[in-house]
Short mmCIF file of C-alpha atoms and ligand atoms in Angstrom, two decimals:
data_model
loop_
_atom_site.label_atom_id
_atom_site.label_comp_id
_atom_site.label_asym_id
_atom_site.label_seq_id
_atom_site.Cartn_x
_atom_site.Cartn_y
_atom_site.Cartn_z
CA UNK A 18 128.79 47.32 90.08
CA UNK A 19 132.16 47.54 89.39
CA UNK A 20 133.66 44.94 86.59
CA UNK A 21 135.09 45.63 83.24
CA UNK A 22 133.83 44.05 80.66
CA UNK A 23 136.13 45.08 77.88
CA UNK A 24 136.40 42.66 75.66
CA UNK A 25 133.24 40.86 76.15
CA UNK A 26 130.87 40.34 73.98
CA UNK A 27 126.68 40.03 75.32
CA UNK A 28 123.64 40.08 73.51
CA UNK A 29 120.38 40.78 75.29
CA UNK A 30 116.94 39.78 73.88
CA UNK A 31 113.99 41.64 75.29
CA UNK A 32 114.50 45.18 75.76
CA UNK A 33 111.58 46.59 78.01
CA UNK A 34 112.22 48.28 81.17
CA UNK A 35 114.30 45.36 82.54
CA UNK A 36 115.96 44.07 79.62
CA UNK A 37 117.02 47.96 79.06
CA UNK A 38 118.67 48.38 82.04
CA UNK A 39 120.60 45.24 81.75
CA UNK A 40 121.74 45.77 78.08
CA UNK A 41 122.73 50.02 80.22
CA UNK A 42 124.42 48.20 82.72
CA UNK A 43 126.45 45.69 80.59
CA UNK A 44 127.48 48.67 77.93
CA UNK A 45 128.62 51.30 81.31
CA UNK A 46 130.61 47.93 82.28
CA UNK A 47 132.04 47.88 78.51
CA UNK A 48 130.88 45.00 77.07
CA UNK A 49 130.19 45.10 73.34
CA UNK A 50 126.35 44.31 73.24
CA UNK A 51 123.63 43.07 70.81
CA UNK A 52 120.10 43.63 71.18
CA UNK A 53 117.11 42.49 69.55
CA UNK A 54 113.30 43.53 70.72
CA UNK A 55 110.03 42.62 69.15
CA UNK A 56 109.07 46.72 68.87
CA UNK A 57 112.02 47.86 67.29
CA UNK A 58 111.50 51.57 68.97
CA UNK A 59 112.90 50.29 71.91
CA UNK A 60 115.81 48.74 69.63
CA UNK A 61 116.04 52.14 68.65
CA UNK A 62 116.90 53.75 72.02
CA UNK A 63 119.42 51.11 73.05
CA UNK A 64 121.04 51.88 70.13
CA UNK A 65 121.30 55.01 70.61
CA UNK A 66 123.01 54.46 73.58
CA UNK A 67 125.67 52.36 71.81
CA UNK A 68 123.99 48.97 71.64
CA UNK A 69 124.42 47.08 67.80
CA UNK A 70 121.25 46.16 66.38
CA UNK A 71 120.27 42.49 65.72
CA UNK A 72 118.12 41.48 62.51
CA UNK A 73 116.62 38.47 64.26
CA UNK A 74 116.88 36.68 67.25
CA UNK A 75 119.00 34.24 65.46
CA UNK A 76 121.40 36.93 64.74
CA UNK A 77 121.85 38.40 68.15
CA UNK A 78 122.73 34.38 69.63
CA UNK A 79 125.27 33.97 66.72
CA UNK A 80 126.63 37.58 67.70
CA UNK A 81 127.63 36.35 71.45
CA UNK A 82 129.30 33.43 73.49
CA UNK A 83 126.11 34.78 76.44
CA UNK A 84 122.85 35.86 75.22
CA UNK A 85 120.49 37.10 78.19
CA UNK A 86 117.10 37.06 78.21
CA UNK A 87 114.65 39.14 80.00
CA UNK A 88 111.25 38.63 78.64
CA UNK A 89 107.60 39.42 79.46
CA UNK A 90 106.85 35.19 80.22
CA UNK A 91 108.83 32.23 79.79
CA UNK A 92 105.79 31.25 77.13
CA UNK A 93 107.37 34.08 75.30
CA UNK A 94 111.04 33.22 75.97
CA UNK A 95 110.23 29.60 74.73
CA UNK A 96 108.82 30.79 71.62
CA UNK A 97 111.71 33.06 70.98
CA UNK A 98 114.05 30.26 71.52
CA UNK A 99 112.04 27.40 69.47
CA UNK A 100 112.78 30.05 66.42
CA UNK A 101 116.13 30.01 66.71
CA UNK A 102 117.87 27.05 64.78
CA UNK A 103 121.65 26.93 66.30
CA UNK A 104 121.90 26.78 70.15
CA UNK A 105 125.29 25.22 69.95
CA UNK A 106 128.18 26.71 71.83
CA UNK A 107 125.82 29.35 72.95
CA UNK A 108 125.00 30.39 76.89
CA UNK A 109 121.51 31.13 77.51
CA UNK A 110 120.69 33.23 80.44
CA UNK A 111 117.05 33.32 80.91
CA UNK A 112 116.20 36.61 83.43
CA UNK A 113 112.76 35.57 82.74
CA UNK A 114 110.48 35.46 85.55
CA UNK A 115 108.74 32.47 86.07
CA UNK A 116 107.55 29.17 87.99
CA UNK A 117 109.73 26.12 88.42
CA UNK A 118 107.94 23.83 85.77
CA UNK A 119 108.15 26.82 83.42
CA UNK A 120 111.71 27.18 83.38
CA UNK A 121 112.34 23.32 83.01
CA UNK A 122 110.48 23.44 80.06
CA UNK A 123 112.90 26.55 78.83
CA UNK A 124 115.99 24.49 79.76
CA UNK A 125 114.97 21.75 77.93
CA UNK A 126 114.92 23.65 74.62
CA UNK A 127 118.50 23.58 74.91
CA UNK A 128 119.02 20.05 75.01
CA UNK A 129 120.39 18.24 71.49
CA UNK A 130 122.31 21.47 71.16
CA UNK A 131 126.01 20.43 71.52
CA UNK A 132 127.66 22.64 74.34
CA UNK A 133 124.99 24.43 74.67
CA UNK A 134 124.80 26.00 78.32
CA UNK A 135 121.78 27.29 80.26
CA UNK A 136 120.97 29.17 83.52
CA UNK A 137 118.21 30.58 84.79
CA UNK A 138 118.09 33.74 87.08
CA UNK A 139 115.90 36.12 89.02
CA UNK A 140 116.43 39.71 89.62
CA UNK A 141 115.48 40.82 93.01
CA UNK A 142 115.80 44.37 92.33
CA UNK A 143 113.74 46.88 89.76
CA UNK A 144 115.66 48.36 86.65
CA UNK A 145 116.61 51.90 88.69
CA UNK A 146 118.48 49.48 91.01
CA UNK A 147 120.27 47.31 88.80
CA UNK A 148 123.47 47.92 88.32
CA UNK A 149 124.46 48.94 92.46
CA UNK A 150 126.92 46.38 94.68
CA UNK A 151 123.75 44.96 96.91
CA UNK A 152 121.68 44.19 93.81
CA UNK A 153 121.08 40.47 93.84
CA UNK A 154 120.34 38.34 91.33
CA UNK A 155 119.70 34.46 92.40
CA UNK A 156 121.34 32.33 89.80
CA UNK A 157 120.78 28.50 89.21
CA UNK A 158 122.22 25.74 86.36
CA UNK A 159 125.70 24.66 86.41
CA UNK A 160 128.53 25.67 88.32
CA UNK A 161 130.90 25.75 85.59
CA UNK A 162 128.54 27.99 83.53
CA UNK A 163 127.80 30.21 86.47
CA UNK A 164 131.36 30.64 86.99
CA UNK A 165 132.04 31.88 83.32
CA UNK A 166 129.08 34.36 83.41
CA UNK A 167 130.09 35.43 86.62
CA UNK A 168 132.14 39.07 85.64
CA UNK A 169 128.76 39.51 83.25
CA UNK A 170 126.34 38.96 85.52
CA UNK A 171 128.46 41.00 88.25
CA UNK A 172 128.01 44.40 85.49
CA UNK A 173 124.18 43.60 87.15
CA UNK A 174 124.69 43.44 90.91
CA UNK A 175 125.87 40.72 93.20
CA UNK A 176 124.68 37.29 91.71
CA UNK A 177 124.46 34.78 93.85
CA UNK A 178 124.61 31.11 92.92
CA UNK A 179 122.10 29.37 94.46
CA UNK A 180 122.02 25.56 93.15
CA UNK A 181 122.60 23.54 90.07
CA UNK A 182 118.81 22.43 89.82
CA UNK A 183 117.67 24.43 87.28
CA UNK A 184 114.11 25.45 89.04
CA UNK A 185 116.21 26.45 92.45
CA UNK A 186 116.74 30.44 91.55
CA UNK A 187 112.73 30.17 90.70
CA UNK A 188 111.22 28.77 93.22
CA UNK A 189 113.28 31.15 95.46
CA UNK A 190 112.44 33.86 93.05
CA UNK A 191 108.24 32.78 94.00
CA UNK A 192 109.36 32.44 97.72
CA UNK A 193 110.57 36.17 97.87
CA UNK A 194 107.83 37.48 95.79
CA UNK A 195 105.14 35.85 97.80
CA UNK A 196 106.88 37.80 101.06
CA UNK A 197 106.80 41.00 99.22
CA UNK A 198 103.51 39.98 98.13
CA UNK A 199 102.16 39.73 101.14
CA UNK A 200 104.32 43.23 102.56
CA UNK A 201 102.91 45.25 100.17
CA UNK A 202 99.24 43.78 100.62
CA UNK A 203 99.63 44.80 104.17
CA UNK A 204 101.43 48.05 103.49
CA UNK A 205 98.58 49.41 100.82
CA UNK A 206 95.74 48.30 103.41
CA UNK A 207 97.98 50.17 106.07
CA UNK A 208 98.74 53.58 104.01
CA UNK A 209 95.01 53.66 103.14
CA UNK A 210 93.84 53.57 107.20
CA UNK A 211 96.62 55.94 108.52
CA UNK A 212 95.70 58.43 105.15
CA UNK A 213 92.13 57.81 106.20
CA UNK A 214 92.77 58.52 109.68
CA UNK A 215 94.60 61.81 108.89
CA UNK A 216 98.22 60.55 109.69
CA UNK A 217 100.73 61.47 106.66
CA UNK A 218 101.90 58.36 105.19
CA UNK A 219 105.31 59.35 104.32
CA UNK A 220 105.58 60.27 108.30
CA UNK A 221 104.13 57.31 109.22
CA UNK A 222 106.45 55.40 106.79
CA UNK A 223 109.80 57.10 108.43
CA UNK A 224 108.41 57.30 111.72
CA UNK A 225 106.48 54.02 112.32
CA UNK A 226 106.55 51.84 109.67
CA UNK A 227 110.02 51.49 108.25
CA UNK A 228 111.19 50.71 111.78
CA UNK A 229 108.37 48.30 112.53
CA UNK A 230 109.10 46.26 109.59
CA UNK A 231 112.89 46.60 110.22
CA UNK A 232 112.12 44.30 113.63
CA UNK A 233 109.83 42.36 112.20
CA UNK A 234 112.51 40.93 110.03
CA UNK A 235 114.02 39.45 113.12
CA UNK A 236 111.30 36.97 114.38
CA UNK A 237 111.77 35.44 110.39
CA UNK A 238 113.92 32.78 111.60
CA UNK A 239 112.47 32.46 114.74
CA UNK A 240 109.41 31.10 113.16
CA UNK A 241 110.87 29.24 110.17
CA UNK A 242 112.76 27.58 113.33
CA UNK A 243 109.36 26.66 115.10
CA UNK A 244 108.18 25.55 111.57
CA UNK A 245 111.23 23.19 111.24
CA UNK A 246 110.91 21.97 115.03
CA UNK A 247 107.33 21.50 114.76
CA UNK A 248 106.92 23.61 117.75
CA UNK A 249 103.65 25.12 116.81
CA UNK A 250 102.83 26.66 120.64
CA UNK A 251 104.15 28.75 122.99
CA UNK A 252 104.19 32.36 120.95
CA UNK A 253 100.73 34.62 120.05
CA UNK A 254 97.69 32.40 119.97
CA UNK A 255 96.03 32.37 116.76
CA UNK A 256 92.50 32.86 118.07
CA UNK A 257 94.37 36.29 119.22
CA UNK A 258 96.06 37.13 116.20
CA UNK A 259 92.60 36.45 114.42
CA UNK A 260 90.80 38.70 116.65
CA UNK A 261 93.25 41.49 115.90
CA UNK A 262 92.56 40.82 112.06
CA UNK A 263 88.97 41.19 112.90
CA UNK A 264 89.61 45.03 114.84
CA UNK A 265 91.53 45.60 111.31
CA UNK A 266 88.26 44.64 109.54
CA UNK A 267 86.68 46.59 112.01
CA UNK A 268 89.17 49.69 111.71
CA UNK A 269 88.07 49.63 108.41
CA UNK A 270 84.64 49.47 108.41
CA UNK A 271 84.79 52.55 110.69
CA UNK A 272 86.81 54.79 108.45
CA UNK A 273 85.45 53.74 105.08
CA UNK A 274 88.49 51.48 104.05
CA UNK A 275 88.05 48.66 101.94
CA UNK A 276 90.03 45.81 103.92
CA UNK A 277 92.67 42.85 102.39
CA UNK A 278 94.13 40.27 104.46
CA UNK A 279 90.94 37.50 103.65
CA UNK A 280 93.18 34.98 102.29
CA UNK A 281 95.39 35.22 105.54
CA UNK A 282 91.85 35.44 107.77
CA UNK A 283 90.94 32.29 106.12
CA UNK A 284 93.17 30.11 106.57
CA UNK A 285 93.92 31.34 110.49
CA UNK A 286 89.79 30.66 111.18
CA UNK A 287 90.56 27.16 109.34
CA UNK A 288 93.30 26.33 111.86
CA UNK A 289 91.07 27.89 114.97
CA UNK A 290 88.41 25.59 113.69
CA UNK A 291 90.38 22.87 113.72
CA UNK A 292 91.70 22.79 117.22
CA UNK A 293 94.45 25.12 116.44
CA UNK A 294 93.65 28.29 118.46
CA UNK A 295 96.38 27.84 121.11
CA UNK A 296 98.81 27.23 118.11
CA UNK A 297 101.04 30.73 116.94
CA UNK A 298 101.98 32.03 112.97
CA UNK A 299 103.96 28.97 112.36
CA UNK A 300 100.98 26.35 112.70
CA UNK A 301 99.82 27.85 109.51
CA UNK A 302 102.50 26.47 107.56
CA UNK A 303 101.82 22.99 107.55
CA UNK A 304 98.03 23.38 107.32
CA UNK A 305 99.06 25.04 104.14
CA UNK A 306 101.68 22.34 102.38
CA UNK A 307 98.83 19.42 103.63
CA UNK A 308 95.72 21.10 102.08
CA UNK A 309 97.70 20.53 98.88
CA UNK A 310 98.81 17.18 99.39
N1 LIG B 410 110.54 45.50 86.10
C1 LIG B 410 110.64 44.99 87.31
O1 LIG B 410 110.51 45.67 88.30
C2 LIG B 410 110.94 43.52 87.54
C3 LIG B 410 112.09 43.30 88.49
C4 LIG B 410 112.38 41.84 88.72
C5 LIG B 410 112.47 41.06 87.41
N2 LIG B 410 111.34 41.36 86.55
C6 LIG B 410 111.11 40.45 85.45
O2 LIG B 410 111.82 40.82 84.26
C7 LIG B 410 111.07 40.40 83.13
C8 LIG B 410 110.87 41.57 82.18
O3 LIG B 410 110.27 42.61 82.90
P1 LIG B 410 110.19 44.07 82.28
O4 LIG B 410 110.01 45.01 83.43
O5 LIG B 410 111.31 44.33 81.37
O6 LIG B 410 108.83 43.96 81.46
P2 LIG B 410 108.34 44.84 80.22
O7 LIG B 410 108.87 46.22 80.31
O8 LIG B 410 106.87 44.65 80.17
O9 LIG B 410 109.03 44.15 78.95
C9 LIG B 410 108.57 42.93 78.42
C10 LIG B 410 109.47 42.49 77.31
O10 LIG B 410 108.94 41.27 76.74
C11 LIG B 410 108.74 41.50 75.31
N3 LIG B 410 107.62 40.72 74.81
C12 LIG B 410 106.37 40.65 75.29
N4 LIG B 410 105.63 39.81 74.55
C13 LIG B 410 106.41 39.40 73.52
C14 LIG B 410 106.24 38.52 72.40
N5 LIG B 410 105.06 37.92 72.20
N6 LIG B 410 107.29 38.29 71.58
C15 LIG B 410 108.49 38.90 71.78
N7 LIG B 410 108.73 39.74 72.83
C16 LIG B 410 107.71 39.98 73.68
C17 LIG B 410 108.50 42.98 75.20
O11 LIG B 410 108.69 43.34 73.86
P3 LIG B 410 107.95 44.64 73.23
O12 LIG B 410 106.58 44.70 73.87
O13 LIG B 410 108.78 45.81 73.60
O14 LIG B 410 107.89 44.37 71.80
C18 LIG B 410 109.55 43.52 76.16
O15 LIG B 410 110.82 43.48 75.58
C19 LIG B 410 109.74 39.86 83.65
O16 LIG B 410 109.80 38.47 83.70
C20 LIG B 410 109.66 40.44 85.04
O17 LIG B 410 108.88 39.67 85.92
C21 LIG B 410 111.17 42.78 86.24
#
């Protein structure tokens, strides 16, 4: 992205292959950065590249007004932050991905520290990526605090505030991860049948593929808006989309393919069982949210 940071000062705590390219991005932006890592090789290398070295984790807070975090767990970032005695004045960005609950109990690590300031934020991009003007990180905590980390979080991509609850940029964070979740389920199980049928899979990605899941994003809203209206019939039947999962099954049982999708098949036979055959994609929703409740 491009922002100056001259003049700023960041420190970044956790140095693998995300926090790296964070503590890369903010130094090519020209921020004056302090790192700390638990395996001090990787201290090392970020050093190297013009980072200053911190002795503890205490040391790299006290170096900067924003400290970011980008841990392995928030179990980890909680311990790291328990250790550190003087919070105050300090703004914690926690990069850390993790669930809702998780990241209150982060957030609350901060409280008792006077003007101390936390936000929480996902990256939606990996660490080649970071860095580029359509990079987005989703950003949640107060608006006042977003606002002053805005020009460092901009060295990262295009943040994008998303709420002042502190669980909002998570639990969009586990909403986008369960869609590329389930994309890449169906995109291994599809590589492995065209490969096993003979087609090329890069060909098939450029040809077929990529293009099929370009249009695909379009019916998105069109179900989340039969999800909201309750409008459960009228597109493709269930008991038809469940007999196409079955020719998948099928498909692979003929080539020698071992097949995903069960979780999906699951629930969709649930919903046929139940008197739900004539509903479409979006009947599945609330059969989901109620077998919790
Ligand atoms: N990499 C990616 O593609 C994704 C993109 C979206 C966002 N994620 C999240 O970023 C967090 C960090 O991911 P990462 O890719 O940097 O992960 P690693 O390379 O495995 O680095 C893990 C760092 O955590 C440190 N660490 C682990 N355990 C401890 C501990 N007990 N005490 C202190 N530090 C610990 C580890 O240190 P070390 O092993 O080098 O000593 C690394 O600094 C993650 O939430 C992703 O979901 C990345």
């Amino acid at each position: 992205a491009n922002t100056s940071l001259a003049g700023h000062d960041v420190s970044v705590i956790g140095l693998g292959n995300m926090g790296a390219a964070i503590a890369n991005c903010l130094m090519r932006a020209g921020a004056k950065v302090t790192v700390w890592n638990r395996t001090s090789s990787k201290t090392e290398e970020v050093v190297g590249q013009g980072a200053i070295p911190a002795s503890s984790t205490s040391a790299c807070i006290a170096a900067s007004p924003i400290t970011i975090i980008c841990l392995l767990s928030n179990a980890v970032a909680q311990r790291v932050l328990s250790d550190v005695a003087d919070l105050s004045t300090r703004t914690i960005v926690n990069l850390t991905n993790g669930s809702p609950g998780q990241v209150r109990q982060v957030a609350a690590l901060l409280q008792g520290h006077k003007g101390a300031r936390y936000l929480h934020g996902a990256i939606m991009v990996p660490p080649m990526l970071l860095g580029q003007p359509t990079s987005m990180t989703l950003v949640s905590g107060s608006s006042d605090a977003f606002h002053a980390c805005t020009p460092v979080l901009s060295a990262l991509g295009a943040p994008r505030h998303v709420g002042e609850d502190i669980a909002r940029a998570p639990l969009l964070d586990n909403a986008l991860l369960s869609l590329m979740g389930g994309m890449f389920e169906g995109w291994v199980q599809a590589l492995a049948i065209a490969q096993r049928g003979g087609v090329d899979g890069v060909d098939f990605a450029m040809g077929l593929a990529g293009p099929f899941v370009k249009a695909a994003a379009d019916w998105l809203p069109r179900i989340a808006e039969h999800v909201r209206d309750e409008k459960y019939k009228g597109g493709s039947p269930l008991t038809m989309q469940l007999e196409a999962l079955d020719n998948i099954a099928a498909t692979g049982e003929e080539l020698g393919v071992r097949v995903l999708l069960g979780s999906l098949r699951d629930v969709m036979e649930r919903a046929v069982r139940q008197g739900k055959g004539e509903e479409s994609i979006a009947g599945l929703v609330p059969l989901l949210t109620r077998e919790k409740e």
